[in-house]
Amino acid sequence: MTKQLKSGFTFETTPVRVVPISSASATFASPQVASTQDSSSTVTDVSSTEKRENNFLFTFPGARTKLESPWRDMEWTEEQKLSLKATISSYIPSSEDVSHAKVLLLGPMGSGKSSFISSVQSVFKGRVTNRAMVGSSSTSFTKKLQSFNIHAEDGKAPTGLVLCDMVGLGGGDMTGLTLHDILSVIKGHVPEGHKFSPDQPVRSETLGYVKRPSLKDKIHCVAFVVDASKVLTYPKGLSNTFQKFREHISELGVHQVALLTHIDKICVETEKDVTEVYKSNAIRDMMGKAGALLGMSTSYIVPVRNYSSELDLDVHTDVLLLSAVDHILQYANLYFQDNSAQHTGPKME
């Protein structure tokens, strides 16, 4: 007997192996790191040429979608929310040369980068807001490099966190984003507000180009953003693209984490109650697949649920979002510690 859930999973009463309808998931079975290519090569297009239907069939032994105990511990109380807000609000980078940790969100179009920024802003404002403009799931609303200071309260000084948004990878009317451009952003060469164009890569002649970026101009942590409901339908080349990015970004000494968004679309229980996220077999399984896609251990990946159609805040959603921010800041601080360690040796006269 077969039961069809809202999340798209089909469960059989007898144990059978996982059988995806599309061959796309074969990409993630044994991810290979792509050989380094010319940094001006175009990022894999996630749109027209490799679109796939989002109709994967999953069959697991039994219909056990919920675990008896969570696979990560989390407190879902108002007290925990306030504690996390206080920690983030009082965050100060462990480097005297900067006042803010700059975090770049990087992922495919529609993965939820701008929505995450707006959701974090909403938590601190105490109401749902959309300051970071959000497009549809198939397009990238963001066309330029934008930085958003996170303020603890309206009218108060910003926290020590800046979230940076840029055009999504591939598709639509903005194909051609290159590894060169992405690395230029991370190195601090690209000015705020720069509009990316496939036929005009970032160069030293680019208006506002920062020739000698200081520590405050650079990106201090990269957070990859992937959509849980699309992990298995992303094009074959995207895994190699992500892992190529990660190799080059690691060479710059920048730590990387990942956000798994739209978790409510793959788990009915979590859609109803976000506190079920760490008891969900479906989400835990998708975390592993996202890790294979990115070439990243699941310990660096955190699930989040962004605010979309809601008009009011929810304390449990707030806790999950704030936990993700706290996770990001820990790795941003590692960058400052590493950078500081490089300058602790004796001074040369």
mmCIF file of C-alpha atoms in Angstrom:
data_model
loop_
_atom_site.group_PDB
_atom_site.id
_atom_site.type_symbol
_atom_site.label_atom_id
_atom_site.label_comp_id
_atom_site.label_asym_id
_atom_site.label_seq_id
_atom_site.Cartn_x
_atom_site.Cartn_y
_atom_site.Cartn_z
ATOM 1 C CA MET A 1 0.000 0.000 0.000
ATOM 2 C CA THR A 2 1.365 3.414 -0.993
ATOM 3 C CA LYS A 3 0.889 6.655 0.876
ATOM 4 C CA GLN A 4 1.542 10.022 -0.843
ATOM 5 C CA LEU A 5 2.633 12.816 1.519
ATOM 6 C CA LYS A 6 2.386 16.554 0.865
ATOM 7 C CA SER A 7 6.201 16.758 0.908
ATOM 8 C CA GLY A 8 6.438 14.680 -2.242
ATOM 9 C CA PHE A 9 7.656 11.457 -0.618
ATOM 10 C CA THR A 10 5.980 8.116 -1.326
ATOM 11 C CA PHE A 11 6.349 5.394 1.303
ATOM 12 C CA GLU A 12 5.945 1.648 0.714
ATOM 13 C CA THR A 13 5.087 -0.821 3.483
ATOM 14 C CA THR A 14 7.886 -3.152 2.372
ATOM 15 C CA PRO A 15 11.589 -2.237 2.485
ATOM 16 C CA VAL A 16 12.925 -1.220 -0.905
ATOM 17 C CA ARG A 17 15.837 0.862 -2.049
ATOM 18 C CA VAL A 18 15.705 4.556 -2.962
ATOM 19 C CA VAL A 19 14.722 4.930 -6.633
ATOM 20 C CA PRO A 20 14.793 8.472 -8.124
ATOM 21 C CA ILE A 21 12.797 8.877 -11.327
ATOM 22 C CA SER A 22 15.431 11.195 -12.820
ATOM 23 C CA SER A 23 19.077 10.261 -13.260
ATOM 24 C CA ALA A 24 20.073 13.700 -11.923
ATOM 25 C CA SER A 25 20.618 12.375 -8.415
ATOM 26 C CA ALA A 26 23.427 10.152 -9.688
ATOM 27 C CA THR A 27 25.526 13.315 -9.632
ATOM 28 C CA PHE A 28 25.612 13.293 -5.873
ATOM 29 C CA ALA A 29 26.335 9.620 -5.280
ATOM 30 C CA SER A 30 30.067 10.082 -5.609
ATOM 31 C CA PRO A 31 30.910 13.764 -5.969
ATOM 32 C CA GLN A 32 34.170 14.571 -7.662
ATOM 33 C CA VAL A 33 36.018 17.809 -7.257
ATOM 34 C CA ALA A 34 36.363 19.394 -10.681
ATOM 35 C CA SER A 35 39.802 20.155 -11.970
ATOM 36 C CA THR A 36 40.713 23.776 -11.690
ATOM 37 C CA GLN A 37 39.680 25.718 -14.769
ATOM 38 C CA ASP A 38 40.242 29.233 -15.980
ATOM 39 C CA SER A 39 38.719 31.505 -13.337
ATOM 40 C CA SER A 40 36.919 33.424 -16.060
ATOM 41 C CA SER A 41 34.896 30.353 -17.049
ATOM 42 C CA THR A 42 31.159 30.812 -16.785
ATOM 43 C CA VAL A 43 29.276 29.388 -13.821
ATOM 44 C CA THR A 44 27.033 26.433 -14.647
ATOM 45 C CA ASP A 45 23.662 27.639 -15.956
ATOM 46 C CA VAL A 46 20.907 26.356 -13.715
ATOM 47 C CA SER A 47 18.125 27.258 -16.095
ATOM 48 C CA SER A 48 16.784 26.320 -19.521
ATOM 49 C CA THR A 49 19.300 23.788 -20.847
ATOM 50 C CA GLU A 50 19.144 21.456 -17.873
ATOM 51 C CA LYS A 51 15.715 21.928 -16.319
ATOM 52 C CA ARG A 52 14.291 18.828 -14.735
ATOM 53 C CA GLU A 53 10.935 17.981 -13.298
ATOM 54 C CA ASN A 54 10.807 18.078 -9.537
ATOM 55 C CA ASN A 55 9.040 14.725 -9.289
ATOM 56 C CA PHE A 56 11.414 12.351 -7.545
ATOM 57 C CA LEU A 57 9.985 9.162 -6.065
ATOM 58 C CA PHE A 58 11.355 8.047 -2.721
ATOM 59 C CA THR A 59 10.701 4.756 -1.016
ATOM 60 C CA PHE A 60 12.091 3.988 2.413
ATOM 61 C CA PRO A 61 11.719 0.979 4.731
ATOM 62 C CA GLY A 62 8.373 1.566 6.390
ATOM 63 C CA ALA A 63 6.872 5.001 6.897
ATOM 64 C CA ARG A 64 9.101 6.192 9.709
ATOM 65 C CA THR A 65 9.555 9.886 9.003
ATOM 66 C CA LYS A 66 10.013 10.999 12.611
ATOM 67 C CA LEU A 67 12.776 9.936 14.983
ATOM 68 C CA GLU A 68 12.203 9.295 18.664
ATOM 69 C CA SER A 69 15.012 11.653 19.671
ATOM 70 C CA PRO A 70 16.506 14.667 17.829
ATOM 71 C CA TRP A 71 19.773 14.286 15.934
ATOM 72 C CA ARG A 72 20.786 17.769 17.107
ATOM 73 C CA ASP A 73 19.884 19.372 20.390
ATOM 74 C CA MET A 74 18.019 22.655 20.348
ATOM 75 C CA GLU A 75 16.143 24.718 22.927
ATOM 76 C CA TRP A 76 12.985 26.214 21.463
ATOM 77 C CA THR A 77 12.130 28.660 24.233
ATOM 78 C CA GLU A 78 11.663 32.423 24.339
ATOM 79 C CA GLU A 79 14.624 32.520 26.727
ATOM 80 C CA GLN A 80 16.843 30.847 24.132
ATOM 81 C CA LYS A 81 15.698 33.321 21.499
ATOM 82 C CA LEU A 82 16.572 36.265 23.735
ATOM 83 C CA SER A 83 19.918 34.704 24.625
ATOM 84 C CA LEU A 84 20.845 34.242 20.964
ATOM 85 C CA LYS A 85 19.737 37.785 20.116
ATOM 86 C CA ALA A 86 21.888 39.154 22.933
ATOM 87 C CA THR A 87 24.908 37.130 21.787
ATOM 88 C CA ILE A 88 24.582 38.312 18.178
ATOM 89 C CA SER A 89 23.805 41.913 19.156
ATOM 90 C CA SER A 90 26.943 42.125 21.291
ATOM 91 C CA TYR A 91 29.184 40.385 18.779
ATOM 92 C CA ILE A 92 32.485 42.146 18.119
ATOM 93 C CA PRO A 93 34.999 40.742 15.589
ATOM 94 C CA SER A 94 38.186 39.507 17.222
ATOM 95 C CA SER A 95 40.263 41.877 15.113
ATOM 96 C CA GLU A 96 40.925 45.512 15.929
ATOM 97 C CA ASP A 97 41.088 46.314 12.213
ATOM 98 C CA VAL A 98 37.385 45.739 11.527
ATOM 99 C CA SER A 99 34.075 46.591 13.171
ATOM 100 C CA HIS A 100 31.917 44.130 11.219
ATOM 101 C CA ALA A 101 32.095 40.555 10.009
ATOM 102 C CA LYS A 102 31.134 40.482 6.317
ATOM 103 C CA VAL A 103 29.376 37.296 5.250
ATOM 104 C CA LEU A 104 28.662 36.552 1.577
ATOM 105 C CA LEU A 105 25.600 34.444 0.749
ATOM 106 C CA LEU A 106 26.198 32.400 -2.387
ATOM 107 C CA GLY A 107 23.820 29.994 -4.116
ATOM 108 C CA PRO A 108 21.542 29.251 -7.080
ATOM 109 C CA MET A 109 18.733 31.577 -8.062
ATOM 110 C CA GLY A 110 15.701 31.173 -5.823
ATOM 111 C CA SER A 111 17.609 29.324 -3.111
ATOM 112 C CA GLY A 112 16.549 31.825 -0.441
ATOM 113 C CA LYS A 113 19.534 34.139 0.041
ATOM 114 C CA SER A 114 17.578 37.401 0.092
ATOM 115 C CA SER A 115 14.776 35.760 2.070
ATOM 116 C CA PHE A 116 17.271 34.710 4.741
ATOM 117 C CA ILE A 117 18.551 38.283 5.065
ATOM 118 C CA SER A 118 15.004 39.635 5.353
ATOM 119 C CA SER A 119 14.094 36.929 7.863
ATOM 120 C CA VAL A 120 17.070 37.742 10.086
ATOM 121 C CA GLN A 121 16.204 41.442 9.899
ATOM 122 C CA SER A 122 12.625 40.574 10.824
ATOM 123 C CA VAL A 123 13.696 38.739 13.973
ATOM 124 C CA PHE A 124 15.620 41.779 15.211
ATOM 125 C CA LYS A 125 12.945 44.276 14.198
ATOM 126 C CA GLY A 126 10.233 42.283 15.953
ATOM 127 C CA ARG A 127 8.028 42.135 12.852
ATOM 128 C CA VAL A 128 8.114 40.517 9.422
ATOM 129 C CA THR A 129 9.876 42.825 6.967
ATOM 130 C CA ASN A 130 11.267 42.539 3.441
ATOM 131 C CA ARG A 131 14.026 45.086 3.267
ATOM 132 C CA ALA A 132 16.127 42.753 1.119
ATOM 133 C CA MET A 133 13.924 42.567 -1.976
ATOM 134 C CA VAL A 134 12.959 39.026 -2.865
ATOM 135 C CA GLY A 135 12.210 37.679 -6.366
ATOM 136 C CA SER A 136 10.439 34.547 -7.530
ATOM 137 C CA SER A 137 11.905 31.081 -7.159
ATOM 138 C CA SER A 138 13.003 30.980 -10.800
ATOM 139 C CA THR A 139 14.668 34.377 -11.034
ATOM 140 C CA SER A 140 17.232 36.417 -9.153
ATOM 141 C CA PHE A 141 15.870 39.720 -7.914
ATOM 142 C CA THR A 142 19.329 40.792 -6.756
ATOM 143 C CA LYS A 143 21.409 42.075 -9.671
ATOM 144 C CA LYS A 144 24.197 43.826 -7.798
ATOM 145 C CA LEU A 145 26.379 43.510 -4.744
ATOM 146 C CA GLN A 146 24.389 44.650 -1.704
ATOM 147 C CA SER A 147 25.424 44.725 1.937
ATOM 148 C CA PHE A 148 22.920 44.731 4.785
ATOM 149 C CA ASN A 149 23.812 45.830 8.297
ATOM 150 C CA ILE A 150 21.876 43.877 10.896
ATOM 151 C CA HIS A 151 20.517 46.254 13.536
ATOM 152 C CA ALA A 152 19.615 44.953 16.980
ATOM 153 C CA GLU A 153 16.766 47.484 17.221
ATOM 154 C CA ASP A 154 15.344 50.264 15.064
ATOM 155 C CA GLY A 155 17.360 53.428 15.466
ATOM 156 C CA LYS A 156 20.157 51.668 17.335
ATOM 157 C CA ALA A 157 23.714 51.109 16.169
ATOM 158 C CA PRO A 158 24.176 48.089 13.892
ATOM 159 C CA THR A 159 25.487 44.787 15.212
ATOM 160 C CA GLY A 160 28.884 43.479 14.187
ATOM 161 C CA LEU A 161 27.329 41.492 11.332
ATOM 162 C CA VAL A 162 26.919 42.457 7.665
ATOM 163 C CA LEU A 163 25.178 40.053 5.273
ATOM 164 C CA CYS A 164 26.152 40.481 1.605
ATOM 165 C CA ASP A 165 23.893 39.458 -1.261
ATOM 166 C CA MET A 166 24.672 39.131 -4.959
ATOM 167 C CA VAL A 167 23.094 37.677 -8.089
ATOM 168 C CA GLY A 168 22.215 33.983 -7.925
ATOM 169 C CA LEU A 169 24.136 31.402 -9.897
ATOM 170 C CA GLY A 170 22.900 30.753 -13.438
ATOM 171 C CA GLY A 171 19.633 31.064 -15.281
ATOM 172 C CA GLY A 172 17.242 33.821 -16.254
ATOM 173 C CA ASP A 173 18.525 37.070 -17.705
ATOM 174 C CA MET A 174 21.711 37.048 -15.642
ATOM 175 C CA THR A 175 23.817 34.161 -16.899
ATOM 176 C CA GLY A 176 27.574 34.441 -17.078
ATOM 177 C CA LEU A 177 28.528 35.138 -13.435
ATOM 178 C CA THR A 178 32.132 33.981 -13.272
ATOM 179 C CA LEU A 179 34.357 32.470 -10.642
ATOM 180 C CA HIS A 180 36.640 35.447 -11.264
ATOM 181 C CA ASP A 181 33.883 37.886 -10.253
ATOM 182 C CA ILE A 182 32.983 35.882 -7.152
ATOM 183 C CA LEU A 183 36.595 35.711 -6.006
ATOM 184 C CA SER A 184 36.960 39.446 -6.696
ATOM 185 C CA VAL A 185 34.079 40.072 -4.280
ATOM 186 C CA ILE A 186 35.646 37.859 -1.615
ATOM 187 C CA LYS A 187 39.038 39.546 -2.012
ATOM 188 C CA GLY A 188 37.380 42.947 -1.474
ATOM 189 C CA HIS A 189 37.949 44.439 -4.938
ATOM 190 C CA VAL A 190 34.276 44.907 -5.868
ATOM 191 C CA PRO A 191 32.591 48.144 -4.737
ATOM 192 C CA GLU A 192 29.208 48.220 -3.050
ATOM 193 C CA GLY A 193 26.392 48.451 -5.577
ATOM 194 C CA HIS A 194 28.388 47.012 -8.468
ATOM 195 C CA LYS A 195 26.044 45.536 -11.076
ATOM 196 C CA PHE A 196 27.339 42.298 -12.542
ATOM 197 C CA SER A 197 27.288 41.722 -16.281
ATOM 198 C CA PRO A 198 28.345 38.578 -18.189
ATOM 199 C CA ASP A 199 30.144 40.629 -20.830
ATOM 200 C CA GLN A 200 31.820 43.003 -18.375
ATOM 201 C CA PRO A 201 33.815 41.032 -15.795
ATOM 202 C CA VAL A 202 35.338 42.857 -12.841
ATOM 203 C CA ARG A 203 38.654 44.452 -13.776
ATOM 204 C CA SER A 204 40.984 47.064 -12.358
ATOM 205 C CA GLU A 205 39.319 49.542 -14.731
ATOM 206 C CA THR A 206 35.857 48.824 -13.231
ATOM 207 C CA LEU A 207 34.282 51.932 -11.713
ATOM 208 C CA GLY A 208 34.971 51.974 -7.965
ATOM 209 C CA TYR A 209 37.383 49.016 -8.132
ATOM 210 C CA VAL A 210 39.283 48.669 -4.848
ATOM 211 C CA LYS A 211 42.891 48.130 -5.872
ATOM 212 C CA ARG A 212 44.306 47.559 -2.417
ATOM 213 C CA PRO A 213 41.505 46.164 -0.245
ATOM 214 C CA SER A 214 41.985 46.216 3.498
ATOM 215 C CA LEU A 215 40.654 43.595 5.892
ATOM 216 C CA LYS A 216 37.387 45.477 6.287
ATOM 217 C CA ASP A 217 36.763 45.349 2.515
ATOM 218 C CA LYS A 218 37.103 41.579 2.290
ATOM 219 C CA ILE A 219 34.565 38.803 2.875
ATOM 220 C CA HIS A 220 35.212 37.000 6.154
ATOM 221 C CA CYS A 221 32.928 33.993 5.712
ATOM 222 C CA VAL A 222 30.958 32.447 2.832
ATOM 223 C CA ALA A 223 27.570 30.845 3.453
ATOM 224 C CA PHE A 224 26.382 28.652 0.603
ATOM 225 C CA VAL A 225 22.596 28.536 0.314
ATOM 226 C CA VAL A 226 20.774 25.564 -1.227
ATOM 227 C CA ASP A 227 17.066 24.755 -1.509
ATOM 228 C CA ALA A 228 16.189 21.456 0.184
ATOM 229 C CA SER A 229 13.347 20.864 -2.257
ATOM 230 C CA LYS A 230 15.690 21.197 -5.270
ATOM 231 C CA VAL A 231 18.887 19.482 -4.099
ATOM 232 C CA LEU A 232 18.144 16.387 -6.174
ATOM 233 C CA THR A 233 17.074 18.308 -9.259
ATOM 234 C CA TYR A 234 19.986 20.724 -9.590
ATOM 235 C CA PRO A 235 21.957 20.227 -12.855
ATOM 236 C CA LYS A 236 24.739 17.672 -12.920
ATOM 237 C CA GLY A 237 27.495 20.270 -13.233
ATOM 238 C CA LEU A 238 26.480 22.259 -10.174
ATOM 239 C CA SER A 239 28.206 19.886 -7.754
ATOM 240 C CA ASN A 240 31.527 20.391 -9.547
ATOM 241 C CA THR A 241 30.869 24.136 -9.682
ATOM 242 C CA PHE A 242 30.291 24.348 -5.936
ATOM 243 C CA GLN A 243 33.342 22.285 -5.143
ATOM 244 C CA LYS A 244 35.528 24.318 -7.507
ATOM 245 C CA PHE A 245 34.353 27.447 -5.698
ATOM 246 C CA ARG A 246 35.133 25.877 -2.355
ATOM 247 C CA GLU A 247 38.680 24.998 -3.394
ATOM 248 C CA HIS A 248 39.455 28.555 -4.512
ATOM 249 C CA ILE A 249 37.738 30.155 -1.519
ATOM 250 C CA SER A 250 39.649 27.874 0.868
ATOM 251 C CA GLU A 251 42.889 28.975 -0.753
ATOM 252 C CA LEU A 252 41.972 32.520 0.329
ATOM 253 C CA GLY A 253 41.685 31.313 3.919
ATOM 254 C CA VAL A 254 37.941 32.014 4.095
ATOM 255 C CA HIS A 255 35.828 29.546 6.078
ATOM 256 C CA GLN A 256 32.582 28.242 4.600
ATOM 257 C CA VAL A 257 29.262 27.045 5.970
ATOM 258 C CA ALA A 258 25.926 26.239 4.334
ATOM 259 C CA LEU A 259 22.229 26.949 4.853
ATOM 260 C CA LEU A 260 19.598 24.395 3.810
ATOM 261 C CA THR A 261 16.433 26.382 3.092
ATOM 262 C CA HIS A 262 12.804 25.440 2.339
ATOM 263 C CA ILE A 263 12.934 22.515 4.756
ATOM 264 C CA ASP A 264 9.169 22.789 5.249
ATOM 265 C CA LYS A 265 8.713 21.721 1.612
ATOM 266 C CA ILE A 266 10.228 18.277 2.177
ATOM 267 C CA CYS A 267 8.780 17.402 5.585
ATOM 268 C CA VAL A 268 5.102 17.604 6.541
ATOM 269 C CA GLU A 269 5.809 17.500 10.284
ATOM 270 C CA THR A 270 8.283 20.395 10.075
ATOM 271 C CA GLU A 271 5.870 22.394 7.930
ATOM 272 C CA LYS A 272 3.345 22.128 10.755
ATOM 273 C CA ASP A 273 5.848 22.537 13.599
ATOM 274 C CA VAL A 274 9.409 23.739 12.990
ATOM 275 C CA THR A 275 10.574 22.199 16.296
ATOM 276 C CA GLU A 276 10.337 18.819 14.550
ATOM 277 C CA VAL A 277 13.220 19.717 12.223
ATOM 278 C CA TYR A 278 15.833 17.698 14.113
ATOM 279 C CA LYS A 279 13.555 14.703 14.449
ATOM 280 C CA SER A 280 12.883 14.537 10.729
ATOM 281 C CA ASN A 281 14.368 11.611 8.821
ATOM 282 C CA ALA A 282 13.652 13.381 5.528
ATOM 283 C CA ILE A 283 15.584 16.514 6.516
ATOM 284 C CA ARG A 284 18.493 14.560 7.971
ATOM 285 C CA ASP A 285 18.708 12.551 4.728
ATOM 286 C CA MET A 286 18.580 15.742 2.629
ATOM 287 C CA MET A 287 21.336 17.285 4.756
ATOM 288 C CA GLY A 288 23.567 14.413 3.668
ATOM 289 C CA LYS A 289 22.670 14.926 0.024
ATOM 290 C CA ALA A 290 23.320 18.669 0.330
ATOM 291 C CA GLY A 291 26.710 17.842 1.839
ATOM 292 C CA ALA A 292 27.491 15.627 -1.161
ATOM 293 C CA LEU A 293 26.409 18.407 -3.519
ATOM 294 C CA LEU A 294 28.691 20.919 -1.815
ATOM 295 C CA GLY A 295 31.520 18.556 -0.932
ATOM 296 C CA MET A 296 31.023 19.609 2.677
ATOM 297 C CA SER A 297 30.559 17.794 5.986
ATOM 298 C CA THR A 298 27.028 18.078 7.388
ATOM 299 C CA SER A 299 28.515 19.576 10.558
ATOM 300 C CA TYR A 300 28.917 22.825 8.584
ATOM 301 C CA ILE A 301 25.313 22.784 7.329
ATOM 302 C CA VAL A 302 22.314 24.158 9.222
ATOM 303 C CA PRO A 303 18.636 23.958 8.215
ATOM 304 C CA VAL A 304 16.587 27.161 8.247
ATOM 305 C CA ARG A 305 13.026 28.199 7.577
ATOM 306 C CA ASN A 306 12.693 31.702 6.168
ATOM 307 C CA TYR A 307 9.658 33.917 6.591
ATOM 308 C CA SER A 308 7.717 34.091 3.333
ATOM 309 C CA SER A 309 3.923 34.398 3.512
ATOM 310 C CA GLU A 310 3.761 34.901 7.285
ATOM 311 C CA LEU A 311 2.707 38.222 8.758
ATOM 312 C CA ASP A 312 3.720 37.474 12.347
ATOM 313 C CA LEU A 313 6.908 36.157 13.892
ATOM 314 C CA ASP A 314 7.131 32.698 15.440
ATOM 315 C CA VAL A 315 9.501 32.087 18.351
ATOM 316 C CA HIS A 316 10.527 28.653 17.084
ATOM 317 C CA THR A 317 11.353 29.946 13.603
ATOM 318 C CA ASP A 318 13.265 32.805 15.233
ATOM 319 C CA VAL A 319 15.367 30.370 17.266
ATOM 320 C CA LEU A 320 16.275 28.379 14.156
ATOM 321 C CA LEU A 321 17.250 31.531 12.232
ATOM 322 C CA LEU A 322 19.280 32.984 15.098
ATOM 323 C CA SER A 323 21.056 29.661 15.604
ATOM 324 C CA ALA A 324 22.096 29.793 11.948
ATOM 325 C CA VAL A 325 23.476 33.324 12.392
ATOM 326 C CA ASP A 326 25.380 32.259 15.506
ATOM 327 C CA HIS A 327 26.792 29.321 13.528
ATOM 328 C CA ILE A 328 27.971 31.669 10.775
ATOM 329 C CA LEU A 329 29.613 34.106 13.194
ATOM 330 C CA GLN A 330 31.644 31.335 14.794
ATOM 331 C CA TYR A 331 33.318 30.631 11.453
ATOM 332 C CA ALA A 332 33.698 34.307 10.612
ATOM 333 C CA ASN A 333 35.596 34.708 13.847
ATOM 334 C CA LEU A 334 37.914 31.859 12.881
ATOM 335 C CA TYR A 335 38.929 33.961 9.887
ATOM 336 C CA PHE A 336 39.904 36.856 12.151
ATOM 337 C CA GLN A 337 41.809 34.524 14.467
ATOM 338 C CA ASP A 338 43.672 33.004 11.512
ATOM 339 C CA ASN A 339 44.428 36.451 10.083
ATOM 340 C CA SER A 340 45.640 37.699 13.437
ATOM 341 C CA ALA A 341 47.865 34.659 13.846
ATOM 342 C CA GLN A 342 49.626 35.540 10.603
ATOM 343 C CA HIS A 343 50.767 38.838 12.096
ATOM 344 C CA THR A 344 51.899 37.743 15.536
ATOM 345 C CA GLY A 345 55.483 37.027 14.581
ATOM 346 C CA PRO A 346 58.403 39.363 15.316
ATOM 347 C CA LYS A 347 58.393 42.565 13.293
ATOM 348 C CA MET A 348 61.088 42.935 10.688
ATOM 349 C CA GLU A 349 63.030 46.169 10.739
#
